């Protein structure tokens, strides 16, 4: 069976790489019709804050879409069009041309533009023209797709309610991780004589992640000179966090900035505990971020806020260790306990690793994707 992977999506984004690999594992031939307009744009949502940024993207799309559409119309026969992330406008555009070939469109929505830009990151005013446009694009893309992939049941309920789309139109496929890249450390390779107990956060510094909670926990623990918090990434709140760390003279926090994606497995392997997300954003209950799947695949213990989304996949206290959102005291206490008890770290890591492979590794995602495609083609 042949699948057309279409769009202007970010090719190197983990979710898109996971879907490409899942198609390969399923044995599908993939026709890639693609132009990456997001290359080297780490913080895509910031573009909407600047008029010139929107104009530049619009001009790029005007130039690119005719060429992509010509390529699509000349493409060999295929069973399904799969649109990668971000692909909201791609889905709206390709629907008309896929209909000419009587081919269904499967859209990996992954996020709501409105939810991310307005409710989560607060980059745009709620009543602004831009916010209305983003909401309309979310809805139009949902209406254009024949089937929509989202990463959690909570995310599905949000989309269904916000855009009046039947639940039957959605399919849950976890975000997952590239478990051919994110691998556990080889026996004996993780040295026990490390100078610090390393606590790792990886991600974009956006409100969702609750990095202020991590900083507050680090401040509580700064008298413990054996603990080091490595906060890897950049983003919306990076300058604020950097100033906070400098003003408080927090020597137990490092801010190395952004690192290449291929360097992440080594970073995770060399830490003792991985951190998830800790804000009190409503979005917290709808997402399980990439970093959690990557840590599970690498067989590291994960500490994160206890949320509905996390509990869809993981068992708190067994597969993952949780604290209430925005509670630095609870986080500091749990990290202290983990430092003291290696057995707890190892048991949590082992259980989380097993659950990941049962429900969210490349093979499982491939099976879910294959099932969805077959239902679209044969029903």
mmCIF file of C-alpha atoms in Angstrom:
data_model
loop_
_atom_site.group_PDB
_atom_site.id
_atom_site.type_symbol
_atom_site.label_atom_id
_atom_site.label_comp_id
_atom_site.label_asym_id
_atom_site.label_seq_id
_atom_site.Cartn_x
_atom_site.Cartn_y
_atom_site.Cartn_z
ATOM 1 C CA UNK A 1 0.000 0.000 0.000
ATOM 2 C CA UNK A 2 1.170 3.518 -0.789
ATOM 3 C CA UNK A 3 0.740 6.615 1.430
ATOM 4 C CA UNK A 4 1.362 10.212 0.370
ATOM 5 C CA UNK A 5 3.006 12.231 3.163
ATOM 6 C CA UNK A 6 2.103 15.802 2.179
ATOM 7 C CA UNK A 7 2.739 19.323 3.370
ATOM 8 C CA UNK A 8 4.987 22.114 4.522
ATOM 9 C CA UNK A 9 5.595 20.391 7.863
ATOM 10 C CA UNK A 10 8.827 20.518 9.848
ATOM 11 C CA UNK A 11 10.598 17.391 8.614
ATOM 12 C CA UNK A 12 12.974 17.016 11.567
ATOM 13 C CA UNK A 13 10.299 17.484 14.231
ATOM 14 C CA UNK A 14 10.166 14.287 16.340
ATOM 15 C CA UNK A 15 6.484 13.622 15.666
ATOM 16 C CA UNK A 16 6.966 13.706 11.888
ATOM 17 C CA UNK A 17 10.025 11.477 12.051
ATOM 18 C CA UNK A 18 8.083 9.020 14.205
ATOM 19 C CA UNK A 19 5.231 8.868 11.681
ATOM 20 C CA UNK A 20 7.656 8.377 8.785
ATOM 21 C CA UNK A 21 9.349 5.519 10.631
ATOM 22 C CA UNK A 22 5.970 4.057 11.592
ATOM 23 C CA UNK A 23 4.979 3.955 7.908
ATOM 24 C CA UNK A 24 8.233 2.182 7.074
ATOM 25 C CA UNK A 25 7.725 -0.379 9.843
ATOM 26 C CA UNK A 26 4.198 -1.035 8.530
ATOM 27 C CA UNK A 27 5.685 -1.759 5.105
ATOM 28 C CA UNK A 28 3.999 1.126 3.332
ATOM 29 C CA UNK A 29 5.606 2.838 0.381
ATOM 30 C CA UNK A 30 5.793 6.544 1.199
ATOM 31 C CA UNK A 31 5.472 9.250 -1.455
ATOM 32 C CA UNK A 32 6.920 12.396 0.119
ATOM 33 C CA UNK A 33 5.530 15.630 -1.324
ATOM 34 C CA UNK A 34 6.959 18.226 0.946
ATOM 35 C CA UNK A 35 8.689 21.561 1.356
ATOM 36 C CA UNK A 36 9.864 22.476 4.862
ATOM 37 C CA UNK A 37 9.056 26.146 5.485
ATOM 38 C CA UNK A 38 9.832 25.757 9.206
ATOM 39 C CA UNK A 39 13.480 24.737 8.941
ATOM 40 C CA UNK A 40 15.631 26.517 11.554
ATOM 41 C CA UNK A 41 12.521 28.087 13.141
ATOM 42 C CA UNK A 42 12.616 26.653 16.661
ATOM 43 C CA UNK A 43 9.829 28.874 18.027
ATOM 44 C CA UNK A 44 7.161 28.837 15.322
ATOM 45 C CA UNK A 45 4.308 30.415 17.285
ATOM 46 C CA UNK A 46 6.332 33.611 17.794
ATOM 47 C CA UNK A 47 5.849 34.352 14.091
ATOM 48 C CA UNK A 48 2.218 35.286 14.702
ATOM 49 C CA UNK A 49 3.270 38.134 17.017
ATOM 50 C CA UNK A 50 4.859 40.036 14.145
ATOM 51 C CA UNK A 51 2.998 41.228 11.064
ATOM 52 C CA UNK A 52 6.095 40.865 8.888
ATOM 53 C CA UNK A 53 6.464 37.273 10.055
ATOM 54 C CA UNK A 54 2.923 36.435 8.954
ATOM 55 C CA UNK A 55 3.446 38.207 5.639
ATOM 56 C CA UNK A 56 6.689 36.322 5.000
ATOM 57 C CA UNK A 57 5.068 32.936 5.701
ATOM 58 C CA UNK A 58 2.075 33.857 3.489
ATOM 59 C CA UNK A 59 4.394 34.796 0.610
ATOM 60 C CA UNK A 60 6.329 31.550 1.001
ATOM 61 C CA UNK A 61 3.118 29.533 0.895
ATOM 62 C CA UNK A 62 1.889 31.368 -2.202
ATOM 63 C CA UNK A 63 5.082 30.344 -3.963
ATOM 64 C CA UNK A 64 5.245 26.801 -2.615
ATOM 65 C CA UNK A 65 1.657 25.536 -2.839
ATOM 66 C CA UNK A 66 1.351 25.615 -6.656
ATOM 67 C CA UNK A 67 4.498 23.492 -6.944
ATOM 68 C CA UNK A 68 3.350 21.063 -4.222
ATOM 69 C CA UNK A 69 -0.065 20.718 -5.835
ATOM 70 C CA UNK A 70 1.413 20.018 -9.272
ATOM 71 C CA UNK A 71 3.647 17.375 -7.713
ATOM 72 C CA UNK A 72 0.655 15.891 -5.905
ATOM 73 C CA UNK A 73 -1.497 15.693 -9.049
ATOM 74 C CA UNK A 74 1.386 13.917 -10.808
ATOM 75 C CA UNK A 75 2.018 11.527 -7.914
ATOM 76 C CA UNK A 76 1.413 7.783 -8.322
ATOM 77 C CA UNK A 77 -1.833 6.344 -7.010
ATOM 78 C CA UNK A 78 -1.979 6.181 -3.221
ATOM 79 C CA UNK A 79 -4.454 5.017 -0.599
ATOM 80 C CA UNK A 80 -4.300 7.927 1.876
ATOM 81 C CA UNK A 81 -2.855 11.433 2.175
ATOM 82 C CA UNK A 82 -1.147 11.924 5.539
ATOM 83 C CA UNK A 83 -0.529 15.569 6.524
ATOM 84 C CA UNK A 84 2.275 16.174 9.046
ATOM 85 C CA UNK A 85 2.730 18.771 11.794
ATOM 86 C CA UNK A 86 2.282 21.677 11.498
ATOM 87 C CA UNK A 87 -0.234 21.161 8.723
ATOM 88 C CA UNK A 88 -3.425 23.072 9.455
ATOM 89 C CA UNK A 89 -3.463 25.048 6.207
ATOM 90 C CA UNK A 90 -1.937 22.114 4.285
ATOM 91 C CA UNK A 91 -4.979 20.026 5.248
ATOM 92 C CA UNK A 92 -7.411 22.650 3.996
ATOM 93 C CA UNK A 93 -5.541 22.997 0.680
ATOM 94 C CA UNK A 94 -4.915 19.334 -0.116
ATOM 95 C CA UNK A 95 -8.489 18.252 0.679
ATOM 96 C CA UNK A 96 -9.736 19.645 -2.637
ATOM 97 C CA UNK A 97 -7.093 17.935 -4.732
ATOM 98 C CA UNK A 98 -7.258 14.656 -2.813
ATOM 99 C CA UNK A 99 -11.000 14.660 -3.535
ATOM 100 C CA UNK A 100 -10.199 14.696 -7.266
ATOM 101 C CA UNK A 101 -8.356 11.407 -6.714
ATOM 102 C CA UNK A 102 -11.031 10.139 -4.302
ATOM 103 C CA UNK A 103 -8.370 9.791 -1.647
ATOM 104 C CA UNK A 104 -9.068 10.337 2.082
ATOM 105 C CA UNK A 105 -7.001 12.799 4.132
ATOM 106 C CA UNK A 106 -5.506 11.825 7.485
ATOM 107 C CA UNK A 107 -4.320 14.848 9.471
ATOM 108 C CA UNK A 108 -1.923 14.666 12.398
ATOM 109 C CA UNK A 109 -3.231 17.756 14.207
ATOM 110 C CA UNK A 110 -0.921 17.425 17.233
ATOM 111 C CA UNK A 111 -1.826 20.873 18.646
ATOM 112 C CA UNK A 112 -4.488 23.543 18.413
ATOM 113 C CA UNK A 113 -3.026 26.781 17.061
ATOM 114 C CA UNK A 114 -5.568 28.779 19.048
ATOM 115 C CA UNK A 115 -4.955 26.889 22.286
ATOM 116 C CA UNK A 116 -1.170 27.161 21.975
ATOM 117 C CA UNK A 117 -0.943 30.823 20.971
ATOM 118 C CA UNK A 118 -3.776 32.304 23.042
ATOM 119 C CA UNK A 119 -4.653 30.098 26.027
ATOM 120 C CA UNK A 120 -1.212 28.603 26.699
ATOM 121 C CA UNK A 121 1.458 31.085 25.577
ATOM 122 C CA UNK A 122 -0.759 34.199 25.655
ATOM 123 C CA UNK A 123 1.032 35.613 22.618
ATOM 124 C CA UNK A 124 -2.165 37.072 21.146
ATOM 125 C CA UNK A 125 -5.179 38.803 22.724
ATOM 126 C CA UNK A 126 -8.292 36.630 23.001
ATOM 127 C CA UNK A 127 -10.578 38.993 21.062
ATOM 128 C CA UNK A 128 -8.058 39.935 18.390
ATOM 129 C CA UNK A 129 -8.405 39.311 14.668
ATOM 130 C CA UNK A 130 -5.444 36.913 14.828
ATOM 131 C CA UNK A 131 -7.067 34.817 17.560
ATOM 132 C CA UNK A 132 -10.292 34.522 15.527
ATOM 133 C CA UNK A 133 -8.252 33.545 12.455
ATOM 134 C CA UNK A 134 -6.349 30.837 14.345
ATOM 135 C CA UNK A 135 -9.554 29.409 15.803
ATOM 136 C CA UNK A 136 -11.149 29.392 12.353
ATOM 137 C CA UNK A 137 -8.115 27.633 10.865
ATOM 138 C CA UNK A 138 -8.239 24.968 13.592
ATOM 139 C CA UNK A 139 -11.899 24.345 12.816
ATOM 140 C CA UNK A 140 -11.551 24.447 9.028
ATOM 141 C CA UNK A 141 -8.702 21.925 9.152
ATOM 142 C CA UNK A 142 -10.826 19.620 11.341
ATOM 143 C CA UNK A 143 -13.682 19.864 8.872
ATOM 144 C CA UNK A 144 -11.376 19.247 5.897
ATOM 145 C CA UNK A 145 -9.742 16.064 7.190
ATOM 146 C CA UNK A 146 -11.459 12.696 6.920
ATOM 147 C CA UNK A 147 -9.700 11.471 10.059
ATOM 148 C CA UNK A 148 -7.715 13.369 12.724
ATOM 149 C CA UNK A 149 -4.852 12.049 14.829
ATOM 150 C CA UNK A 150 -4.365 13.475 18.321
ATOM 151 C CA UNK A 151 -2.077 12.348 21.113
ATOM 152 C CA UNK A 152 -4.442 11.950 24.087
ATOM 153 C CA UNK A 153 -8.128 11.366 24.800
ATOM 154 C CA UNK A 154 -8.199 14.717 26.593
ATOM 155 C CA UNK A 155 -6.950 16.444 23.463
ATOM 156 C CA UNK A 156 -9.610 14.663 21.422
ATOM 157 C CA UNK A 157 -12.370 15.813 23.780
ATOM 158 C CA UNK A 158 -11.074 19.396 23.585
ATOM 159 C CA UNK A 159 -11.038 19.457 19.771
ATOM 160 C CA UNK A 160 -14.407 17.734 19.532
ATOM 161 C CA UNK A 161 -16.069 20.162 21.945
ATOM 162 C CA UNK A 162 -14.389 23.344 20.678
ATOM 163 C CA UNK A 163 -15.040 22.655 16.995
ATOM 164 C CA UNK A 164 -18.197 20.513 17.103
ATOM 165 C CA UNK A 165 -16.521 17.546 15.452
ATOM 166 C CA UNK A 166 -17.844 14.009 16.150
ATOM 167 C CA UNK A 167 -15.591 11.944 18.416
ATOM 168 C CA UNK A 168 -15.687 9.190 15.791
ATOM 169 C CA UNK A 169 -13.578 11.366 13.483
ATOM 170 C CA UNK A 170 -10.591 11.225 15.845
ATOM 171 C CA UNK A 171 -8.020 8.566 16.619
ATOM 172 C CA UNK A 172 -5.584 8.608 19.508
ATOM 173 C CA UNK A 173 -1.966 7.836 18.713
ATOM 174 C CA UNK A 174 0.467 8.733 21.472
ATOM 175 C CA UNK A 175 3.274 11.188 20.645
ATOM 176 C CA UNK A 176 5.793 8.442 21.417
ATOM 177 C CA UNK A 177 9.556 8.569 20.953
ATOM 178 C CA UNK A 178 12.125 7.274 18.496
ATOM 179 C CA UNK A 179 13.194 4.251 20.519
ATOM 180 C CA UNK A 180 15.818 3.447 17.886
ATOM 181 C CA UNK A 181 17.509 6.710 18.956
ATOM 182 C CA UNK A 182 16.493 7.066 22.604
ATOM 183 C CA UNK A 183 17.960 3.927 24.156
ATOM 184 C CA UNK A 184 18.812 2.922 27.731
ATOM 185 C CA UNK A 185 22.412 3.238 28.817
ATOM 186 C CA UNK A 186 24.474 0.113 28.340
ATOM 187 C CA UNK A 187 25.143 -1.802 31.537
ATOM 188 C CA UNK A 188 27.986 -0.158 33.387
ATOM 189 C CA UNK A 189 28.186 2.872 31.111
ATOM 190 C CA UNK A 190 26.406 5.219 33.501
ATOM 191 C CA UNK A 191 29.094 6.044 35.977
ATOM 192 C CA UNK A 192 28.142 6.067 39.635
ATOM 193 C CA UNK A 193 30.942 8.509 40.532
ATOM 194 C CA UNK A 194 29.347 11.529 38.821
ATOM 195 C CA UNK A 195 30.100 14.768 40.699
ATOM 196 C CA UNK A 196 26.399 15.697 40.857
ATOM 197 C CA UNK A 197 22.951 14.169 41.135
ATOM 198 C CA UNK A 198 21.716 15.525 37.805
ATOM 199 C CA UNK A 199 18.092 16.566 37.273
ATOM 200 C CA UNK A 200 17.280 17.236 33.628
ATOM 201 C CA UNK A 201 14.629 19.359 31.963
ATOM 202 C CA UNK A 202 14.542 19.568 28.166
ATOM 203 C CA UNK A 203 12.133 21.741 26.217
ATOM 204 C CA UNK A 204 10.931 25.104 25.043
ATOM 205 C CA UNK A 205 10.625 27.630 27.839
ATOM 206 C CA UNK A 206 6.871 28.179 27.494
ATOM 207 C CA UNK A 207 4.278 28.703 30.260
ATOM 208 C CA UNK A 208 2.979 25.126 29.885
ATOM 209 C CA UNK A 209 6.183 23.644 31.282
ATOM 210 C CA UNK A 210 6.034 25.477 34.613
ATOM 211 C CA UNK A 211 9.762 26.201 34.683
ATOM 212 C CA UNK A 212 9.234 28.731 37.485
ATOM 213 C CA UNK A 213 8.160 25.784 39.660
ATOM 214 C CA UNK A 214 11.395 23.964 38.817
ATOM 215 C CA UNK A 215 13.436 27.071 39.666
ATOM 216 C CA UNK A 216 11.581 27.467 42.972
ATOM 217 C CA UNK A 217 12.298 23.815 43.825
ATOM 218 C CA UNK A 218 15.960 24.312 42.908
ATOM 219 C CA UNK A 219 16.095 27.320 45.236
ATOM 220 C CA UNK A 220 14.717 25.212 48.102
ATOM 221 C CA UNK A 221 17.439 22.622 47.401
ATOM 222 C CA UNK A 222 20.364 24.974 46.732
ATOM 223 C CA UNK A 223 22.021 24.085 50.033
ATOM 224 C CA UNK A 224 22.455 20.540 48.711
ATOM 225 C CA UNK A 225 25.647 21.002 46.705
ATOM 226 C CA UNK A 226 25.386 17.520 45.192
ATOM 227 C CA UNK A 227 22.269 18.395 43.160
ATOM 228 C CA UNK A 228 22.435 20.060 39.744
ATOM 229 C CA UNK A 229 19.443 21.160 37.670
ATOM 230 C CA UNK A 230 20.203 21.187 33.932
ATOM 231 C CA UNK A 231 17.490 23.174 32.134
ATOM 232 C CA UNK A 232 18.120 22.633 28.434
ATOM 233 C CA UNK A 233 16.341 24.743 25.821
ATOM 234 C CA UNK A 234 15.271 28.287 24.990
ATOM 235 C CA UNK A 235 12.005 30.045 24.320
ATOM 236 C CA UNK A 236 9.442 32.556 25.465
ATOM 237 C CA UNK A 237 10.454 32.638 29.146
ATOM 238 C CA UNK A 238 14.189 31.995 28.780
ATOM 239 C CA UNK A 239 15.324 35.567 29.552
ATOM 240 C CA UNK A 240 13.033 35.726 32.586
ATOM 241 C CA UNK A 241 14.376 32.414 33.919
ATOM 242 C CA UNK A 242 17.982 33.410 33.187
ATOM 243 C CA UNK A 243 17.530 36.683 35.092
ATOM 244 C CA UNK A 244 15.918 34.838 37.994
ATOM 245 C CA UNK A 245 18.813 32.369 38.215
ATOM 246 C CA UNK A 246 21.404 35.151 38.050
ATOM 247 C CA UNK A 247 19.664 37.377 40.602
ATOM 248 C CA UNK A 248 19.313 34.522 43.079
ATOM 249 C CA UNK A 249 22.887 33.359 42.376
ATOM 250 C CA UNK A 250 21.718 29.799 41.918
ATOM 251 C CA UNK A 251 24.853 27.799 41.310
ATOM 252 C CA UNK A 252 22.824 24.568 41.245
ATOM 253 C CA UNK A 253 21.093 25.540 37.970
ATOM 254 C CA UNK A 254 22.692 25.413 34.519
ATOM 255 C CA UNK A 255 21.125 26.937 31.392
ATOM 256 C CA UNK A 256 23.087 25.587 28.426
ATOM 257 C CA UNK A 257 20.524 26.790 25.874
ATOM 258 C CA UNK A 258 19.344 24.829 22.863
ATOM 259 C CA UNK A 259 21.149 21.628 21.902
ATOM 260 C CA UNK A 260 20.908 19.567 18.699
ATOM 261 C CA UNK A 261 18.200 16.911 18.761
ATOM 262 C CA UNK A 262 20.753 14.140 18.179
ATOM 263 C CA UNK A 263 22.548 15.163 21.371
ATOM 264 C CA UNK A 264 19.479 14.588 23.567
ATOM 265 C CA UNK A 265 19.894 10.805 24.062
ATOM 266 C CA UNK A 266 23.329 11.306 25.637
ATOM 267 C CA UNK A 267 22.019 14.101 27.859
ATOM 268 C CA UNK A 268 19.186 11.902 29.100
ATOM 269 C CA UNK A 269 21.427 8.869 29.604
ATOM 270 C CA UNK A 270 23.786 10.936 31.763
ATOM 271 C CA UNK A 271 21.139 12.332 34.103
ATOM 272 C CA UNK A 272 19.577 10.741 37.185
ATOM 273 C CA UNK A 273 16.014 12.088 36.924
ATOM 274 C CA UNK A 274 14.033 13.655 34.070
ATOM 275 C CA UNK A 275 11.471 16.385 34.660
ATOM 276 C CA UNK A 276 8.171 16.809 32.807
ATOM 277 C CA UNK A 277 5.758 19.749 33.090
ATOM 278 C CA UNK A 278 4.496 21.536 36.213
ATOM 279 C CA UNK A 279 2.225 24.495 35.366
ATOM 280 C CA UNK A 280 -1.481 24.723 36.199
ATOM 281 C CA UNK A 281 -2.492 25.425 32.578
ATOM 282 C CA UNK A 282 -5.708 23.700 31.403
ATOM 283 C CA UNK A 283 -3.619 22.339 28.520
ATOM 284 C CA UNK A 284 -1.623 20.344 31.080
ATOM 285 C CA UNK A 285 -4.473 17.831 31.285
ATOM 286 C CA UNK A 286 -4.472 17.315 27.512
ATOM 287 C CA UNK A 287 -0.838 16.615 26.622
ATOM 288 C CA UNK A 288 2.041 14.268 27.372
ATOM 289 C CA UNK A 289 5.125 16.095 26.073
ATOM 290 C CA UNK A 290 7.854 14.544 23.946
ATOM 291 C CA UNK A 291 10.359 14.791 26.793
ATOM 292 C CA UNK A 292 8.401 12.311 28.923
ATOM 293 C CA UNK A 293 8.284 9.682 26.166
ATOM 294 C CA UNK A 294 11.988 10.193 25.440
ATOM 295 C CA UNK A 295 12.894 9.723 29.109
ATOM 296 C CA UNK A 296 10.734 6.585 29.363
ATOM 297 C CA UNK A 297 12.391 5.131 26.251
ATOM 298 C CA UNK A 298 15.808 5.842 27.764
ATOM 299 C CA UNK A 299 14.745 4.059 30.984
ATOM 300 C CA UNK A 300 15.041 7.083 33.252
ATOM 301 C CA UNK A 301 12.702 7.922 36.152
ATOM 302 C CA UNK A 302 10.302 10.747 35.308
ATOM 303 C CA UNK A 303 8.881 13.336 37.704
ATOM 304 C CA UNK A 304 5.995 15.455 36.460
ATOM 305 C CA UNK A 305 2.722 17.033 37.539
ATOM 306 C CA UNK A 306 -0.111 14.570 38.042
ATOM 307 C CA UNK A 307 -2.573 15.176 35.212
ATOM 308 C CA UNK A 308 -5.400 13.407 33.405
ATOM 309 C CA UNK A 309 -3.225 13.050 30.312
ATOM 310 C CA UNK A 310 -0.361 11.411 32.197
ATOM 311 C CA UNK A 311 -2.803 8.984 33.844
ATOM 312 C CA UNK A 312 -4.121 7.898 30.431
ATOM 313 C CA UNK A 313 -0.812 6.128 29.832
ATOM 314 C CA UNK A 314 1.141 5.918 33.063
ATOM 315 C CA UNK A 315 0.452 4.765 36.624
ATOM 316 C CA UNK A 316 1.504 7.445 39.147
ATOM 317 C CA UNK A 317 3.742 5.967 41.807
ATOM 318 C CA UNK A 318 4.710 3.078 39.556
ATOM 319 C CA UNK A 319 5.560 4.169 35.983
ATOM 320 C CA UNK A 320 6.051 7.829 36.860
ATOM 321 C CA UNK A 321 6.372 9.902 40.020
ATOM 322 C CA UNK A 322 4.015 12.854 40.289
ATOM 323 C CA UNK A 323 3.459 16.010 42.315
ATOM 324 C CA UNK A 324 0.588 18.541 42.305
ATOM 325 C CA UNK A 325 0.934 21.239 39.609
ATOM 326 C CA UNK A 326 2.805 24.408 40.628
ATOM 327 C CA UNK A 327 4.031 22.911 43.895
ATOM 328 C CA UNK A 328 7.781 23.470 44.260
ATOM 329 C CA UNK A 329 7.830 22.198 47.847
ATOM 330 C CA UNK A 330 6.427 18.824 46.813
ATOM 331 C CA UNK A 331 8.830 18.682 43.880
ATOM 332 C CA UNK A 332 11.836 19.462 46.087
ATOM 333 C CA UNK A 333 10.769 16.830 48.626
ATOM 334 C CA UNK A 334 10.318 14.149 45.946
ATOM 335 C CA UNK A 335 13.679 14.916 44.333
ATOM 336 C CA UNK A 336 15.375 14.644 47.716
ATOM 337 C CA UNK A 337 13.747 11.248 48.233
ATOM 338 C CA UNK A 338 14.842 10.081 44.785
ATOM 339 C CA UNK A 339 18.409 11.150 45.460
ATOM 340 C CA UNK A 340 18.483 9.042 48.606
ATOM 341 C CA UNK A 341 16.788 5.949 47.171
ATOM 342 C CA UNK A 342 18.371 4.476 44.058
ATOM 343 C CA UNK A 343 16.024 1.495 44.269
ATOM 344 C CA UNK A 344 13.011 3.805 43.837
ATOM 345 C CA UNK A 345 14.659 5.420 40.823
ATOM 346 C CA UNK A 346 15.445 2.066 39.226
ATOM 347 C CA UNK A 347 11.997 0.574 39.867
ATOM 348 C CA UNK A 348 10.217 3.629 38.443
ATOM 349 C CA UNK A 349 12.484 3.703 35.404
ATOM 350 C CA UNK A 350 11.986 -0.016 34.710
ATOM 351 C CA UNK A 351 8.207 0.151 35.055
ATOM 352 C CA UNK A 352 7.920 3.285 32.912
ATOM 353 C CA UNK A 353 10.162 1.749 30.258
ATOM 354 C CA UNK A 354 7.987 -1.374 30.060
ATOM 355 C CA UNK A 355 4.750 0.621 29.845
ATOM 356 C CA UNK A 356 6.235 2.808 27.108
ATOM 357 C CA UNK A 357 7.071 -0.258 25.005
ATOM 358 C CA UNK A 358 3.610 -1.730 25.579
ATOM 359 C CA UNK A 359 1.755 1.372 24.383
ATOM 360 C CA UNK A 360 3.888 4.056 22.722
ATOM 361 C CA UNK A 361 7.045 2.773 21.027
ATOM 362 C CA UNK A 362 7.595 2.874 17.271
ATOM 363 C CA UNK A 363 6.117 -0.580 16.754
ATOM 364 C CA UNK A 364 2.941 0.246 18.672
ATOM 365 C CA UNK A 365 2.527 3.577 16.881
ATOM 366 C CA UNK A 366 3.043 1.789 13.568
ATOM 367 C CA UNK A 367 0.310 -0.704 14.459
ATOM 368 C CA UNK A 368 -2.118 2.075 15.409
ATOM 369 C CA UNK A 369 -1.318 4.054 12.272
ATOM 370 C CA UNK A 370 -1.715 0.972 10.091
ATOM 371 C CA UNK A 371 -5.079 0.172 11.707
ATOM 372 C CA UNK A 372 -6.289 3.733 11.092
ATOM 373 C CA UNK A 373 -5.219 3.738 7.439
ATOM 374 C CA UNK A 374 -6.847 0.367 6.792
ATOM 375 C CA UNK A 375 -10.115 1.574 8.328
ATOM 376 C CA UNK A 376 -10.050 4.666 6.107
ATOM 377 C CA UNK A 377 -9.387 2.646 2.966
ATOM 378 C CA UNK A 378 -11.582 -0.402 3.464
ATOM 379 C CA UNK A 379 -14.586 0.863 5.442
#
